Coordinates of C-alpha atoms and ligand atoms in Angstrom, one line a residue:
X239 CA -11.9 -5.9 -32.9
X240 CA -12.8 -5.9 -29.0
X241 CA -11.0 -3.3 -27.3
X242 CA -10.1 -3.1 -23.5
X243 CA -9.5 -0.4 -22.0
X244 CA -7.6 0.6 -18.5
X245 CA -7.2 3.6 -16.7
X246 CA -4.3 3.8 -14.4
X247 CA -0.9 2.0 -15.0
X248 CA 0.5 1.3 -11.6
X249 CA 0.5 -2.5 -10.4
X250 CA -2.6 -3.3 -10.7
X251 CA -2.8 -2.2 -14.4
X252 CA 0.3 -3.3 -15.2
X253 CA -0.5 -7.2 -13.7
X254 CA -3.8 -6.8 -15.9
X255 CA -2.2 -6.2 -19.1
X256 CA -0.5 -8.6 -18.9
X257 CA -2.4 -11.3 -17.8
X258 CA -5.0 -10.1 -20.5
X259 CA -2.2 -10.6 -23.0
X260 CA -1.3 -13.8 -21.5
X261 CA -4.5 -15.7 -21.5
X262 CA -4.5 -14.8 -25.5
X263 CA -6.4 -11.5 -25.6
X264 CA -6.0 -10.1 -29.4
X265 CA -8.1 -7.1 -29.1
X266 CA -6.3 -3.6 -28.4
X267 CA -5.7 -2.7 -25.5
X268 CA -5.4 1.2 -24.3
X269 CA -3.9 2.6 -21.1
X270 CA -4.4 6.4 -20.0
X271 CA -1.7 7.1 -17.3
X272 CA -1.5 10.6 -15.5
X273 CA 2.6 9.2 -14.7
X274 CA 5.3 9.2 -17.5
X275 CA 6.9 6.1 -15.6
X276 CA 4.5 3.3 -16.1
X277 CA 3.8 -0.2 -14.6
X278 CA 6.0 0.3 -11.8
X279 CA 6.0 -1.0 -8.5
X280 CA 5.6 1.5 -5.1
X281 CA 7.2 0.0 -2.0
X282 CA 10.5 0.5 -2.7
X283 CA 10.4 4.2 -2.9
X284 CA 9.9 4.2 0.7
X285 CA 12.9 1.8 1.3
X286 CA 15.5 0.9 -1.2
X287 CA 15.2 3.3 -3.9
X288 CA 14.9 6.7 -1.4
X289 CA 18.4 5.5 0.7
X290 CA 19.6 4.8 -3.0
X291 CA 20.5 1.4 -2.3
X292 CA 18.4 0.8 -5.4
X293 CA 17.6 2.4 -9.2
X294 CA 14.5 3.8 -10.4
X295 CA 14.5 1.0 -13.2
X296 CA 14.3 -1.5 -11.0
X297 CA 10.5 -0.4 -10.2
X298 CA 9.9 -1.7 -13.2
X299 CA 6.9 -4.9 -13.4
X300 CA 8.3 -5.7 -17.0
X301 CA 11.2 -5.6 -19.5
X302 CA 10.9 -3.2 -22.3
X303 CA 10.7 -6.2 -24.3
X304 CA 7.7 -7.3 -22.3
X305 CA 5.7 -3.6 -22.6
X306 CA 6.3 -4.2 -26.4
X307 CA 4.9 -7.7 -26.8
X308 CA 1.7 -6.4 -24.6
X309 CA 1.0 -4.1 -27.9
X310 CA -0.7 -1.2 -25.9
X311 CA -1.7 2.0 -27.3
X312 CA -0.6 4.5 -24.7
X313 CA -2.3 7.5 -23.8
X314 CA 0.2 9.7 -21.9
X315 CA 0.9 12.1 -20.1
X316 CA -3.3 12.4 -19.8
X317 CA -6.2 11.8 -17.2
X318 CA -9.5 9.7 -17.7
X319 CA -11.8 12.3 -16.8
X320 CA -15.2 10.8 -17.1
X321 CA -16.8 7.3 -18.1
X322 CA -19.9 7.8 -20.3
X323 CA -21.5 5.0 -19.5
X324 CA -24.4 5.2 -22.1
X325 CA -22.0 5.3 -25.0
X326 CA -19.5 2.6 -23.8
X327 CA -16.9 5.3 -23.7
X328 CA -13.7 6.8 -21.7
X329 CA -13.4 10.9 -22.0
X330 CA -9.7 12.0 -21.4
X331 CA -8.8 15.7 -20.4
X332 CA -6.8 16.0 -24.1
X333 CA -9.9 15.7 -25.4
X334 CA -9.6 12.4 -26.8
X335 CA -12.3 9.9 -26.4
X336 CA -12.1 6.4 -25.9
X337 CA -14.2 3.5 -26.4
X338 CA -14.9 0.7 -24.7
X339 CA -15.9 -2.9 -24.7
X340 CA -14.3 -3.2 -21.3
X341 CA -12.8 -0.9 -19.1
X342 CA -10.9 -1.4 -16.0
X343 CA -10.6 1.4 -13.2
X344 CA -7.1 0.7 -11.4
X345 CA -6.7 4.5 -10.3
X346 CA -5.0 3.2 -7.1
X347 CA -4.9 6.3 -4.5
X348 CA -3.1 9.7 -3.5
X349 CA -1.4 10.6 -0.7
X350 CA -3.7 12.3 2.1
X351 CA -2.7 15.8 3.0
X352 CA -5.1 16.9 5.8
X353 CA -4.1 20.7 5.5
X354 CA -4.2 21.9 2.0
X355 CA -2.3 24.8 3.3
X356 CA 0.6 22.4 3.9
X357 CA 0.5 22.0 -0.1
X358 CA 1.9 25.4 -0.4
X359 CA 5.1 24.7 1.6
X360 CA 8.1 24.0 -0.3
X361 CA 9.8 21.5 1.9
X362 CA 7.0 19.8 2.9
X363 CA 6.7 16.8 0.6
X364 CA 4.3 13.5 0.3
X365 CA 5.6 10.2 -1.1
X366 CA 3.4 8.3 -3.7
X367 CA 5.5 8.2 -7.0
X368 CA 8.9 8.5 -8.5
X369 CA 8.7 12.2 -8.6
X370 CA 7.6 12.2 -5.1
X371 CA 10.8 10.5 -4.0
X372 CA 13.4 12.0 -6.3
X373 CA 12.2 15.4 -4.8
X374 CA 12.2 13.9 -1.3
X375 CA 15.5 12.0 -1.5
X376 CA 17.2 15.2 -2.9
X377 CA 16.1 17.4 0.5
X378 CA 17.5 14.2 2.2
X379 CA 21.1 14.9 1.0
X380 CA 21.4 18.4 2.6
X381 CA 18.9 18.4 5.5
X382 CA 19.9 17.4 8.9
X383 CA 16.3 17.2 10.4
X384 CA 13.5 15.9 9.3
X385 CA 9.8 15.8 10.6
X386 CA 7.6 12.8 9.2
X387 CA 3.7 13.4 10.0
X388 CA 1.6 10.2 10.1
X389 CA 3.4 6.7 12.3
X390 CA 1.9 4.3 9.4
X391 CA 3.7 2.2 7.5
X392 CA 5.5 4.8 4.9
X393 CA 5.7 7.6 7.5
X394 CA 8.0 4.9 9.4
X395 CA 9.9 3.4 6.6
X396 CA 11.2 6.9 5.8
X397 CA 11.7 7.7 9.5
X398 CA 14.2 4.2 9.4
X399 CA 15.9 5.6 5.8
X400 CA 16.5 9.2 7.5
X401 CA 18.0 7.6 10.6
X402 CA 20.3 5.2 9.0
X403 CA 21.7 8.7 6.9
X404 CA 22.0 9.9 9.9
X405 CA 19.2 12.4 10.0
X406 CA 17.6 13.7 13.3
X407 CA 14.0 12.8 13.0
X408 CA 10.9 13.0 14.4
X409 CA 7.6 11.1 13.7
X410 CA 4.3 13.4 14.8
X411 CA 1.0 10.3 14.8
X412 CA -2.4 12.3 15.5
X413 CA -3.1 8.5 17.3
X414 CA -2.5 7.3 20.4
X415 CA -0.1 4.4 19.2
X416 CA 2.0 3.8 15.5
X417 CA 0.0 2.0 12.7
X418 CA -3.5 1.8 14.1
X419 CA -5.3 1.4 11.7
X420 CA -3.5 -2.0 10.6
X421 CA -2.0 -4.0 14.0
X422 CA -2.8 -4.4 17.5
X423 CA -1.5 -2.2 20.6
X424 CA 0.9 -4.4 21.4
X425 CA 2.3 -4.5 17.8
X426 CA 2.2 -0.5 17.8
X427 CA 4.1 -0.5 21.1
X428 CA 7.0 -3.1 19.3
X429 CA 7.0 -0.7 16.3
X430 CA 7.7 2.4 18.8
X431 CA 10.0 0.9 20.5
X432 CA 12.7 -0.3 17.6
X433 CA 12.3 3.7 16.7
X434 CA 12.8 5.3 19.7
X435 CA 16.0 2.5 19.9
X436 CA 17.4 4.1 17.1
X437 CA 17.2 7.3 18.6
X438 CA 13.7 8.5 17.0
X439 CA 11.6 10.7 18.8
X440 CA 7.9 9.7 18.0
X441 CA 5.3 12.3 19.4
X442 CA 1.9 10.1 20.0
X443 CA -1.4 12.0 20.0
X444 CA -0.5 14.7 17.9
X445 CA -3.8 15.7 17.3
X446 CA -3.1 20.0 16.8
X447 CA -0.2 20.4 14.5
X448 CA 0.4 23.5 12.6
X449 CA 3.6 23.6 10.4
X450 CA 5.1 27.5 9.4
X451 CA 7.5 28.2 6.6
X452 CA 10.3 30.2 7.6
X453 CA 12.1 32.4 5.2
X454 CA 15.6 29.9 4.9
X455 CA 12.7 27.3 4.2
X456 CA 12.7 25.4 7.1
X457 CA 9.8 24.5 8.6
X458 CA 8.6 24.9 12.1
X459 CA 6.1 22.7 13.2
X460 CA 4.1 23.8 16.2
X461 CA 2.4 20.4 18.0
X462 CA 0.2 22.0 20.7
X463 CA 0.6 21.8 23.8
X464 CA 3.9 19.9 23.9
X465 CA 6.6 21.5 21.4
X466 CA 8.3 23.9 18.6
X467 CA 10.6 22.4 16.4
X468 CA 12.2 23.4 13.2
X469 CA 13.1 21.1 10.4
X470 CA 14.9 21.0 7.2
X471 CA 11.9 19.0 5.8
X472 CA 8.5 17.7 6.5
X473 CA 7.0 14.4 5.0
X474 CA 3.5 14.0 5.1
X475 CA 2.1 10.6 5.4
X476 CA -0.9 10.8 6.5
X477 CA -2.8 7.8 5.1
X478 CA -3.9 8.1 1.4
X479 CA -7.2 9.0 -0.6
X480 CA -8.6 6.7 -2.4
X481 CA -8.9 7.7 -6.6
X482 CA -12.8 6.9 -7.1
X483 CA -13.8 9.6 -8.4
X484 CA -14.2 8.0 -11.7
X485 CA -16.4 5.8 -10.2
X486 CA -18.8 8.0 -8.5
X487 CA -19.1 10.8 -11.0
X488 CA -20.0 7.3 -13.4
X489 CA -23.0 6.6 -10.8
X490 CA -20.8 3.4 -10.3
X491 CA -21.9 1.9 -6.5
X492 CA -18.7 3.5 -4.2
X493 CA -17.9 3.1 -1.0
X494 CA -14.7 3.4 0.5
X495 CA -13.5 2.5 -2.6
X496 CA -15.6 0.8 -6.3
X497 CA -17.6 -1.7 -5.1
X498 CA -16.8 -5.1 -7.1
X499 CA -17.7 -8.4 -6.9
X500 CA -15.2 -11.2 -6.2
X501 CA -14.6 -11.1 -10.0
X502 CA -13.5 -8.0 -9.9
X503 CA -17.2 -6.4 -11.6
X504 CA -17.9 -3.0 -10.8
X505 CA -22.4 -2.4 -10.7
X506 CA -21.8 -2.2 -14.6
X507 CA -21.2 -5.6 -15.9
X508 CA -18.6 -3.7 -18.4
X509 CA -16.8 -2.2 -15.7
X510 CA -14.3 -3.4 -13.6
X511 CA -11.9 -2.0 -10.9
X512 CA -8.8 -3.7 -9.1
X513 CA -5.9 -2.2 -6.4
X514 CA -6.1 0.3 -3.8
X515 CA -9.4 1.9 -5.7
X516 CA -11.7 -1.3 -5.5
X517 CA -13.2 -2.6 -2.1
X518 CA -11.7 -6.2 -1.1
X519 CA -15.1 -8.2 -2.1
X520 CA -14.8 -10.5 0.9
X521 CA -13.7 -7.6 3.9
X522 CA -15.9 -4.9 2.2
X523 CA -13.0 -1.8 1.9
X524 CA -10.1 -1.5 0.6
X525 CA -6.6 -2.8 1.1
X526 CA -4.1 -1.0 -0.1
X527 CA -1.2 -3.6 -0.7
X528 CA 1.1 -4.3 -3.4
X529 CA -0.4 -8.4 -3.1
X530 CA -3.8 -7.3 -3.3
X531 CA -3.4 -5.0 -6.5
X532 CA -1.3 -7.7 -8.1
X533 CA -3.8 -10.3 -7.6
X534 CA -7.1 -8.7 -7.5
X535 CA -6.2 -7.8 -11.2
X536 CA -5.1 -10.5 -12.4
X537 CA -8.2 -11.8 -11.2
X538 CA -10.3 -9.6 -13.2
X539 CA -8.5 -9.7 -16.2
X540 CA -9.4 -12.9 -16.6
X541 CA -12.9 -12.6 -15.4
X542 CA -13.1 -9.9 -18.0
X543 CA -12.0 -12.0 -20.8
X544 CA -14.9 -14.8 -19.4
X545 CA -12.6 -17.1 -17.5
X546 CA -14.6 -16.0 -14.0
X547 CA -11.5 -16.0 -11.6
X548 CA -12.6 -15.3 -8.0
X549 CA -10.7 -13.5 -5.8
X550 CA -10.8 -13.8 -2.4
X551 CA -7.3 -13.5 -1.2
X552 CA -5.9 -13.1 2.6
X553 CA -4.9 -9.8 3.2
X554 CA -1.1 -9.9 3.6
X555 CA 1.2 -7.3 3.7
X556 CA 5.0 -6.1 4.8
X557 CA 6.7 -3.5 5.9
X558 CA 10.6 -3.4 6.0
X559 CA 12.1 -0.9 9.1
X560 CA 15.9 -1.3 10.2
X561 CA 16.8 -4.5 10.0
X562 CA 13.5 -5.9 10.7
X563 CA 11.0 -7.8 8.1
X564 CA 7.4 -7.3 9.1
X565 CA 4.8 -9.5 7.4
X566 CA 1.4 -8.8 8.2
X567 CA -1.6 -11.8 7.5
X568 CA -4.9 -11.5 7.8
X569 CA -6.8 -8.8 9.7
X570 CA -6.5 -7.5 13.2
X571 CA -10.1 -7.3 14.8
X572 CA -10.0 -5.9 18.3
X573 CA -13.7 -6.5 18.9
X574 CA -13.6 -10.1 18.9
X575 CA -11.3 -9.8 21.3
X576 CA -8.5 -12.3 20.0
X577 CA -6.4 -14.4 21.9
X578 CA -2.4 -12.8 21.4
X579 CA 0.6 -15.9 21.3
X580 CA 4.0 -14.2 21.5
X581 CA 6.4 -16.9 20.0
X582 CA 10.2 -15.4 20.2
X583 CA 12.9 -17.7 18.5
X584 CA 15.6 -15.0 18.9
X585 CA 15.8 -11.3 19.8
X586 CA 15.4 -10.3 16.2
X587 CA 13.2 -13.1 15.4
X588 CA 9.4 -13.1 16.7
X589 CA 5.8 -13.3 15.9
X590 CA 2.4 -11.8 17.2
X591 CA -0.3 -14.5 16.3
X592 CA -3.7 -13.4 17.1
X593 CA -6.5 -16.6 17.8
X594 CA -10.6 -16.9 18.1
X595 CA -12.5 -19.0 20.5
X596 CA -11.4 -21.9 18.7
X597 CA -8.0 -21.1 18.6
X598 CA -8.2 -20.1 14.6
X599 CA -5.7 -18.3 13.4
X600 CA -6.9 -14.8 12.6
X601 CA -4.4 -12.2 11.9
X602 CA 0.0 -12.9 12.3
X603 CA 2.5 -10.4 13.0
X604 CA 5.8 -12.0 12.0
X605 CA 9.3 -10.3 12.8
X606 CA 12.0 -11.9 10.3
X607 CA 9.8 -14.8 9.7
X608 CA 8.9 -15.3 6.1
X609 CA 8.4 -19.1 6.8
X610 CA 6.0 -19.1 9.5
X611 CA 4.2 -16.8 7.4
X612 CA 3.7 -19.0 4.3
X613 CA 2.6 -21.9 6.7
X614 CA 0.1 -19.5 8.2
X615 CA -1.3 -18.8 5.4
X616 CA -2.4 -21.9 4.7
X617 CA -3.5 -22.4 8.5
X618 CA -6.0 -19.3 7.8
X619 CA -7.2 -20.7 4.7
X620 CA -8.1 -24.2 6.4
X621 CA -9.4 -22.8 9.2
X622 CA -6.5 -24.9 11.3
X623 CA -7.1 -25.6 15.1
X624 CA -4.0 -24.7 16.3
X625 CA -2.4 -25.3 19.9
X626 CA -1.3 -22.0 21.7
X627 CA 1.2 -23.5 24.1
X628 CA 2.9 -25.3 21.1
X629 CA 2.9 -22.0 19.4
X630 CA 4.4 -20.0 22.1
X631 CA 7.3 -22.4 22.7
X632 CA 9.9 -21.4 20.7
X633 CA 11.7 -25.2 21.1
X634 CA 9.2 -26.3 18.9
X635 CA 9.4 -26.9 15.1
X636 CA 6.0 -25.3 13.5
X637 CA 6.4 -26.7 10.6
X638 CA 5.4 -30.0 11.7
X639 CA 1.8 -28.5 12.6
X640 CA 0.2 -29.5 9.3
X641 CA -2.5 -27.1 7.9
Ligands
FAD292 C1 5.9 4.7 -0.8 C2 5.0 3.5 -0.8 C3 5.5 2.4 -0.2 C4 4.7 1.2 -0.2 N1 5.1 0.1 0.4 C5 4.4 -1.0 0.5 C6 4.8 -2.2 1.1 O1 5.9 -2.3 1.6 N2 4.1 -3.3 1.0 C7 2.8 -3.3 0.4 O2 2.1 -4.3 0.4 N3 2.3 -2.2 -0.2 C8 3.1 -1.0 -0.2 N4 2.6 0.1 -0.8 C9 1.3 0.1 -1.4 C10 1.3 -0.4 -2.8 O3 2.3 0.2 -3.5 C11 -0.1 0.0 -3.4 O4 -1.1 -0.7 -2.7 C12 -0.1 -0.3 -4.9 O5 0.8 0.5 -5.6 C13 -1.5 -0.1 -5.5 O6 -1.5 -0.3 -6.9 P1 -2.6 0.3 -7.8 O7 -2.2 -0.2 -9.2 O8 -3.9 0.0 -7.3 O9 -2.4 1.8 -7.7 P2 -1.2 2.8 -8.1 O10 0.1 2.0 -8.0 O11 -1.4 4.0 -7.3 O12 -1.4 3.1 -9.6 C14 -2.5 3.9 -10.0 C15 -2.1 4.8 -11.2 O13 -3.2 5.4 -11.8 C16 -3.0 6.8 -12.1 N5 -4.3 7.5 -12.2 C17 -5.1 7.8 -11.2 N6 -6.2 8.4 -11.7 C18 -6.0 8.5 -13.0 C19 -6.8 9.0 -14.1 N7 -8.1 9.5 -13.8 N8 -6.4 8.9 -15.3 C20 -5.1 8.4 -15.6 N9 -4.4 7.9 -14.6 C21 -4.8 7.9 -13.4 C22 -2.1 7.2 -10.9 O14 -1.4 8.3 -11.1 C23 -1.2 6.0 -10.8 O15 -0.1 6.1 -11.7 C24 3.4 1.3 -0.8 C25 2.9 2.4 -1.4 C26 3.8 3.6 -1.4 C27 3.3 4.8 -2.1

């Protein structure tokens, strides 16, 4: 009997299983998972689930019901340690060993701390998984300050869940503006903004931070020149590291992440990787987005079963701060200097839409606009000539510019 094997079971192993299952795959099918709660889904521990607006369970990709009919043979609590290529053949840190006819890497990625020091520090915390957050959300109930290092996309969804409990809180960005790595300056400036309207202070350029552990546990963190400040709790988010090391130690080709083809095929036609830990095969590194791990597996479970299923997908992402809904298409690429169309339909309500020479849609910002999203989506995919003036007027109905 053929026998699939997957390492990791966050989204993008979870979406493989059970597409594999779906398109009739009878073989067995064995998942190693380093995390006790299994095919779960990530954003919400940053919004929903740490203000406890939301359950644990509702992480969940799949009914118990569902995990049952997928028929996997779980090896858990337990860590894929090396891939013996030669042999066809997963080794786990138990000792057990598992062959292969297929394998999928879907290791995802860690959260980055760039002082292992900081490690060390009780109440300095990272948020990646459920015991992350349950940790995190417990400091939350009795701490009156917190400090978040990193302005990207978690470090500012936890900033808007500590100010809405009331917290006094800080953001410390080593940058020059919020989320640079992902939007334009103008979008970074809108981000600080809605912040520092909710009474955030964010600290720009905090390139020399060094955080001390005082005996009650607080922590002080010194960002020098400027200020001392103690806290009740630090979060780190600092970006993330991406879980390759399967990969490399395999002799797999690595970059930023796996490198795979737009089937999802690692340099061994056996081996395949999907989510945060494989390269987008179009962009050339790695998006780390719940869309892309969803749909870059499913991709490749069906390659892998020899139903070759290219993916190519838009980037897309979102981000949820305050009352605000931010949806981010396609990429921001400041050396192709893009033309920028505000269009505002209401003070809560507005969009960043980034053109080429052609007036191509490129990369879309949109604030509380899921519809103009979906539409743009399509525009990207077309390659749409669009009309900027028409864009910025916010009297006129999009929808009627056809992709
Ligand atoms: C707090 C938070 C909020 C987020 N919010 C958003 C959002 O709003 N929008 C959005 O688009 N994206 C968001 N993301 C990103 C999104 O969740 C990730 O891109 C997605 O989880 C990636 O899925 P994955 O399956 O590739 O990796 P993961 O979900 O990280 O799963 C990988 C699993 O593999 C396990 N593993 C790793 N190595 C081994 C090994 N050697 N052996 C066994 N198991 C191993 C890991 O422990 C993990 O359980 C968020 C992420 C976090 C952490």
């Amino acid at each position: 009997m053929e026998r699939i094997v997957v390492v990791g079971a966050g989204q993008a192993a979870g979406w493989a299983v059970s597409t594999l299952r779906q398109e009739g795959f009878q073989g067995e099918i064995h998942v190693v998972s380093n995390e006790h709660q299994i095919f779960y889904e990530r954003p919400p521990l940053s919004k929903q689930v740490l203000s406890k607006e939301a359950s644990y369970d509702s992480l969940n990709l799949f009914s118990p019901e569902q995990i049952d009919a997928f028929s996997v043979q779980w090896h858990k609590p337990d860590l894929a340690t090396q891939i013996d290529r030669d042999h066809k053949q997963v080794i786990l840190e138990s000792g057990k060993i598992l062959p292969y006819d297929k394998l999928l890497i879907a290791t995802g990625s860690r959260a980055r701390v760039p002082v292992n020091t900081w490690k060390n520090i009780s109440n300095v915390v990272t948020l990646r998984d459920v015991q992350d957050c349950e940790r995190l959300a417990n400091l939350l109930e009795t701490a009156k300050s917190i400090a978040i290092i990193g302005g990207g996309w978690i470090g500012l969804e936890i900033a808007a869940t500590a100010r809405k409990q009331g917290k006094q809180v800080h953001v410390f960005e080593y940058a020059e503006r919020l989320c640079g790595r992902s939007v334009s300056p103008e979008v970074s400036e809108f981000l600080k903004e809605i912040h520092e309207q909710q009474g955030t202070k964010v600290h720009l350029n905090s390139k020399n931070l060094h955080l001390i552990e005082s005996l009650d546990q607080t922590v002080q963190v010194l960002n020098h020149p400027e200020t001392a400040e103690t806290f009740d709790c630090v979060v780190v988010g600092a970006g993330a590291e991406i879980a390759k090391e399967l990969g490399v130690s395999a002799g797999l080709a690595v970059k930023d992440g796996i490198v795979v083809n737009c089937y999802g095929q690692t340099s061994d036609v056996d081996i395949y990787a999907a989510g945060d830990v494989a390269i987008h095969p179009v962009l050339g590194y790695c998006i780390q987005s719940w869309a892309n791990a969803q749909n870059q597996a499913i991709a490749a479970a069906k390659s892998m079963l020899g139903v070759a299923t290219e993916y190519s997908d838009i980037p897309w992402l979102w981000s949820d701060q305050y009352q605000f809904n931010i949806q981010i298409l396609g990429t921001y690429q400041a050396q192709s200097n893009p033309k920028l169309i505000i269009r505002q339909s209401s003070p809560a309500q507005l969009s960043y839409l980034y053109l080429d020479e052609h007036n191509r849609l490129m990369n879309l910002i949109a604030v509380n606009d899921a519809k103009l999203v979906k539409l743009a989506k399509r525009w990207i995919q077309n390659s749409t000539i669009l009309d900027p003036k028409l864009l910025a007027d916010p009297e006129f109905n999009v929808m009627k510019l056809k992709p």
